[in-house]
Amino acid sequence: MSVLRPFVTSDMFTFSNVNLDLFTTTYSPSYYLNYLARWPDLCCATVAPNGRMMGYICGKAEGLSHSFHGHITILTVSPPCRLLRLASTLIAHLKAYYKNLRGGRGRHEEDVFGESCFDELVMFLRSGWRSVRANGRDVLVSREEVS
């Protein structure tokens, strides 16, 4: 069970349990503050009933008229909570927000967020590629290169 709520500045002092894994980058406080100042409605967190953060997402909206589009900039879920489908909940929240911004018309949600791209990435990783961390970045390498 979790509560979806807005991401607030004090969350930067409590998300260490979410960010402490090999594949998550922790940005500078100014990075998070920039997103909170410019797109506060696109930053939200999931919190356990005991108050411990389980995951968070930060997005942004860019463009005008036909070129309007959105980005998911940060999406991370605490390792013990990754089987709870919290990432899907967070993405659904942003999709609903973007759909509301566009007035329910325009591109399909799949085009805005590339759901098929997520599926293709999962299939790609299962087919013999692996995501690893190198020089502070997540990269894709073949299994032969890792061995």
PDB file of C-alpha atoms in Angstrom:
ATOM      1  CA  MET A   1       0.000   0.000   0.000  1.00  0.00           C
ATOM      2  CA  SER A   2       1.311   3.437  -0.864  1.00  0.00           C
ATOM      3  CA  VAL A   3       0.195   7.040  -1.081  1.00  0.00           C
ATOM      4  CA  LEU A   4       0.813   9.121  -4.198  1.00  0.00           C
ATOM      5  CA  ARG A   5       1.585  12.712  -3.219  1.00  0.00           C
ATOM      6  CA  PRO A   6       3.430  15.750  -4.591  1.00  0.00           C
ATOM      7  CA  PHE A   7       7.221  15.676  -4.361  1.00  0.00           C
ATOM      8  CA  VAL A   8       8.351  18.427  -1.967  1.00  0.00           C
ATOM      9  CA  THR A   9      11.753  19.948  -1.237  1.00  0.00           C
ATOM     10  CA  SER A  10      12.134  18.101   2.069  1.00  0.00           C
ATOM     11  CA  ASP A  11      11.967  14.810   0.130  1.00  0.00           C
ATOM     12  CA  MET A  12      15.544  15.449  -0.984  1.00  0.00           C
ATOM     13  CA  PHE A  13      16.597  14.623   2.590  1.00  0.00           C
ATOM     14  CA  THR A  14      14.650  11.358   2.739  1.00  0.00           C
ATOM     15  CA  PHE A  15      15.071   9.657  -0.644  1.00  0.00           C
ATOM     16  CA  SER A  16      18.413   8.009   0.087  1.00  0.00           C
ATOM     17  CA  ASN A  17      16.757   4.579   0.449  1.00  0.00           C
ATOM     18  CA  VAL A  18      15.376   5.012  -3.090  1.00  0.00           C
ATOM     19  CA  ASN A  19      18.577   6.300  -4.685  1.00  0.00           C
ATOM     20  CA  LEU A  20      21.095   3.915  -3.129  1.00  0.00           C
ATOM     21  CA  ASP A  21      21.454   1.279  -5.810  1.00  0.00           C
ATOM     22  CA  LEU A  22      23.778   0.737  -8.751  1.00  0.00           C
ATOM     23  CA  PHE A  23      21.490   2.126 -11.444  1.00  0.00           C
ATOM     24  CA  THR A  24      20.171   5.345  -9.885  1.00  0.00           C
ATOM     25  CA  THR A  25      21.882   8.707 -10.192  1.00  0.00           C
ATOM     26  CA  THR A  26      21.406  11.278  -7.441  1.00  0.00           C
ATOM     27  CA  TYR A  27      21.514  14.769  -8.908  1.00  0.00           C
ATOM     28  CA  SER A  28      22.487  18.002  -7.177  1.00  0.00           C
ATOM     29  CA  PRO A  29      19.818  19.722  -5.054  1.00  0.00           C
ATOM     30  CA  SER A  30      19.623  22.558  -7.600  1.00  0.00           C
ATOM     31  CA  TYR A  31      18.556  20.040 -10.268  1.00  0.00           C
ATOM     32  CA  TYR A  32      15.597  18.850  -8.200  1.00  0.00           C
ATOM     33  CA  LEU A  33      14.735  22.410  -7.138  1.00  0.00           C
ATOM     34  CA  ASN A  34      14.693  23.525 -10.787  1.00  0.00           C
ATOM     35  CA  TYR A  35      12.108  20.848 -11.612  1.00  0.00           C
ATOM     36  CA  LEU A  36      10.042  21.667  -8.529  1.00  0.00           C
ATOM     37  CA  ALA A  37      10.053  25.364  -9.442  1.00  0.00           C
ATOM     38  CA  ARG A  38       9.239  24.936 -13.147  1.00  0.00           C
ATOM     39  CA  TRP A  39       7.014  21.826 -13.189  1.00  0.00           C
ATOM     40  CA  PRO A  40       5.729  21.227  -9.636  1.00  0.00           C
ATOM     41  CA  ASP A  41       2.687  19.264 -10.845  1.00  0.00           C
ATOM     42  CA  LEU A  42       4.941  16.844 -12.721  1.00  0.00           C
ATOM     43  CA  CYS A  43       6.936  15.801  -9.647  1.00  0.00           C
ATOM     44  CA  CYS A  44       5.359  13.267  -7.311  1.00  0.00           C
ATOM     45  CA  ALA A  45       6.365  10.566  -4.870  1.00  0.00           C
ATOM     46  CA  THR A  46       4.937   7.337  -3.520  1.00  0.00           C
ATOM     47  CA  VAL A  47       5.204   6.952   0.225  1.00  0.00           C
ATOM     48  CA  ALA A  48       4.576   3.976   2.507  1.00  0.00           C
ATOM     49  CA  PRO A  49       2.116   4.330   5.398  1.00  0.00           C
ATOM     50  CA  ASN A  50       5.082   4.665   7.780  1.00  0.00           C
ATOM     51  CA  GLY A  51       6.297   7.730   5.819  1.00  0.00           C
ATOM     52  CA  ARG A  52       9.239   6.045   4.080  1.00  0.00           C
ATOM     53  CA  MET A  53       9.610   7.029   0.431  1.00  0.00           C
ATOM     54  CA  MET A  54       9.101   4.165  -2.011  1.00  0.00           C
ATOM     55  CA  GLY A  55       9.728   5.975  -5.310  1.00  0.00           C
ATOM     56  CA  TYR A  56       9.401   9.235  -7.194  1.00  0.00           C
ATOM     57  CA  ILE A  57       9.069  10.712 -10.672  1.00  0.00           C
ATOM     58  CA  CYS A  58       9.914  14.105 -12.167  1.00  0.00           C
ATOM     59  CA  GLY A  59       8.788  15.152 -15.614  1.00  0.00           C
ATOM     60  CA  LYS A  60       8.684  18.246 -17.755  1.00  0.00           C
ATOM     61  CA  ALA A  61       6.563  19.715 -20.527  1.00  0.00           C
ATOM     62  CA  GLU A  62       8.042  21.480 -23.541  1.00  0.00           C
ATOM     63  CA  GLY A  63       7.026  22.892 -26.879  1.00  0.00           C
ATOM     64  CA  LEU A  64       4.099  24.837 -28.238  1.00  0.00           C
ATOM     65  CA  SER A  65       0.974  23.780 -30.093  1.00  0.00           C
ATOM     66  CA  HIS A  66       1.755  20.760 -32.319  1.00  0.00           C
ATOM     67  CA  SER A  67       5.260  20.310 -30.941  1.00  0.00           C
ATOM     68  CA  PHE A  68       4.066  20.071 -27.316  1.00  0.00           C
ATOM     69  CA  HIS A  69       5.537  17.020 -25.654  1.00  0.00           C
ATOM     70  CA  GLY A  70       6.547  15.677 -22.286  1.00  0.00           C
ATOM     71  CA  HIS A  71       9.549  13.933 -20.823  1.00  0.00           C
ATOM     72  CA  ILE A  72      10.047  11.652 -17.878  1.00  0.00           C
ATOM     73  CA  THR A  73      13.341  12.905 -16.534  1.00  0.00           C
ATOM     74  CA  ILE A  74      13.606  10.952 -13.298  1.00  0.00           C
ATOM     75  CA  LEU A  75      11.793   7.745 -12.426  1.00  0.00           C
ATOM     76  CA  THR A  76      13.069   5.533  -9.654  1.00  0.00           C
ATOM     77  CA  VAL A  77      11.616   3.057  -7.187  1.00  0.00           C
ATOM     78  CA  SER A  78      13.291   1.642  -4.092  1.00  0.00           C
ATOM     79  CA  PRO A  79      14.704  -1.862  -4.772  1.00  0.00           C
ATOM     80  CA  PRO A  80      12.472  -3.635  -2.200  1.00  0.00           C
ATOM     81  CA  CYS A  81       9.380  -2.020  -3.785  1.00  0.00           C
ATOM     82  CA  ARG A  82      10.106  -2.754  -7.443  1.00  0.00           C
ATOM     83  CA  LEU A  83       7.682  -5.669  -7.712  1.00  0.00           C
ATOM     84  CA  LEU A  84       4.741  -3.498  -6.591  1.00  0.00           C
ATOM     85  CA  ARG A  85       4.294  -1.824 -10.017  1.00  0.00           C
ATOM     86  CA  LEU A  86       4.854   1.612  -8.490  1.00  0.00           C
ATOM     87  CA  ALA A  87       6.647   2.808 -11.624  1.00  0.00           C
ATOM     88  CA  SER A  88       3.485   2.089 -13.627  1.00  0.00           C
ATOM     89  CA  THR A  89       1.451   4.085 -11.112  1.00  0.00           C
ATOM     90  CA  LEU A  90       3.836   7.033 -11.333  1.00  0.00           C
ATOM     91  CA  ILE A  91       3.852   6.956 -15.147  1.00  0.00           C
ATOM     92  CA  ALA A  92       0.043   6.752 -15.223  1.00  0.00           C
ATOM     93  CA  HIS A  93      -0.093   9.883 -13.059  1.00  0.00           C
ATOM     94  CA  LEU A  94       2.037  11.831 -15.548  1.00  0.00           C
ATOM     95  CA  LYS A  95       0.094  10.455 -18.520  1.00  0.00           C
ATOM     96  CA  ALA A  96      -3.151  11.709 -16.992  1.00  0.00           C
ATOM     97  CA  TYR A  97      -1.601  15.118 -16.405  1.00  0.00           C
ATOM     98  CA  TYR A  98      -0.289  15.412 -19.973  1.00  0.00           C
ATOM     99  CA  LYS A  99      -3.594  14.237 -21.405  1.00  0.00           C
ATOM    100  CA  ASN A 100      -5.328  16.956 -19.373  1.00  0.00           C
ATOM    101  CA  LEU A 101      -2.854  19.579 -20.656  1.00  0.00           C
ATOM    102  CA  ARG A 102      -3.555  18.576 -24.252  1.00  0.00           C
ATOM    103  CA  GLY A 103      -7.300  18.609 -23.682  1.00  0.00           C
ATOM    104  CA  GLY A 104      -7.593  14.898 -24.449  1.00  0.00           C
ATOM    105  CA  ARG A 105      -6.676  15.388 -28.105  1.00  0.00           C
ATOM    106  CA  GLY A 106      -3.542  15.085 -30.171  1.00  0.00           C
ATOM    107  CA  ARG A 107      -1.087  12.245 -29.958  1.00  0.00           C
ATOM    108  CA  HIS A 108      -2.007   9.003 -28.304  1.00  0.00           C
ATOM    109  CA  GLU A 109      -0.539   8.396 -24.861  1.00  0.00           C
ATOM    110  CA  GLU A 110       1.671   5.651 -26.267  1.00  0.00           C
ATOM    111  CA  ASP A 111       3.283   8.163 -28.618  1.00  0.00           C
ATOM    112  CA  VAL A 112       3.870  10.697 -25.855  1.00  0.00           C
ATOM    113  CA  PHE A 113       5.674   8.249 -23.609  1.00  0.00           C
ATOM    114  CA  GLY A 114       6.686   5.533 -26.041  1.00  0.00           C
ATOM    115  CA  GLU A 115       5.209   2.602 -24.154  1.00  0.00           C
ATOM    116  CA  SER A 116       6.198   0.350 -26.999  1.00  0.00           C
ATOM    117  CA  CYS A 117       9.768   1.584 -26.516  1.00  0.00           C
ATOM    118  CA  PHE A 118       9.698   0.331 -22.913  1.00  0.00           C
ATOM    119  CA  ASP A 119       8.508  -3.074 -24.141  1.00  0.00           C
ATOM    120  CA  GLU A 120      11.177  -3.124 -26.843  1.00  0.00           C
ATOM    121  CA  LEU A 121      13.881  -2.260 -24.295  1.00  0.00           C
ATOM    122  CA  VAL A 122      12.798  -5.132 -22.042  1.00  0.00           C
ATOM    123  CA  MET A 123      12.875  -7.554 -24.990  1.00  0.00           C
ATOM    124  CA  PHE A 124      16.245  -6.126 -26.054  1.00  0.00           C
ATOM    125  CA  LEU A 125      17.726  -6.704 -22.601  1.00  0.00           C
ATOM    126  CA  ARG A 126      16.331 -10.241 -22.464  1.00  0.00           C
ATOM    127  CA  SER A 127      17.847 -11.026 -25.854  1.00  0.00           C
ATOM    128  CA  GLY A 128      21.424 -10.906 -24.631  1.00  0.00           C
ATOM    129  CA  TRP A 129      22.117  -7.317 -23.643  1.00  0.00           C
ATOM    130  CA  ARG A 130      22.532  -5.979 -20.155  1.00  0.00           C
ATOM    131  CA  SER A 131      22.367  -2.559 -18.526  1.00  0.00           C
ATOM    132  CA  VAL A 132      25.472  -1.763 -16.466  1.00  0.00           C
ATOM    133  CA  ARG A 133      26.901   1.315 -14.794  1.00  0.00           C
ATOM    134  CA  ALA A 134      30.069   2.836 -16.269  1.00  0.00           C
ATOM    135  CA  ASN A 135      31.597   6.235 -15.501  1.00  0.00           C
ATOM    136  CA  GLY A 136      28.464   7.363 -13.688  1.00  0.00           C
ATOM    137  CA  ARG A 137      26.144   6.475 -16.598  1.00  0.00           C
ATOM    138  CA  ASP A 138      23.871   3.545 -17.344  1.00  0.00           C
ATOM    139  CA  VAL A 139      24.947   1.842 -20.550  1.00  0.00           C
ATOM    140  CA  LEU A 140      23.832  -1.186 -22.545  1.00  0.00           C
ATOM    141  CA  VAL A 141      26.447  -3.838 -23.271  1.00  0.00           C
ATOM    142  CA  SER A 142      26.267  -7.362 -24.634  1.00  0.00           C
ATOM    143  CA  ARG A 143      26.710 -10.215 -22.181  1.00  0.00           C
ATOM    144  CA  GLU A 144      29.986 -11.173 -23.847  1.00  0.00           C
ATOM    145  CA  GLU A 145      31.441  -7.741 -23.059  1.00  0.00           C
ATOM    146  CA  VAL A 146      30.503  -8.063 -19.372  1.00  0.00           C
ATOM    147  CA  SER A 147      32.134 -11.485 -18.949  1.00  0.00           C
TER     148      SER A 147
END
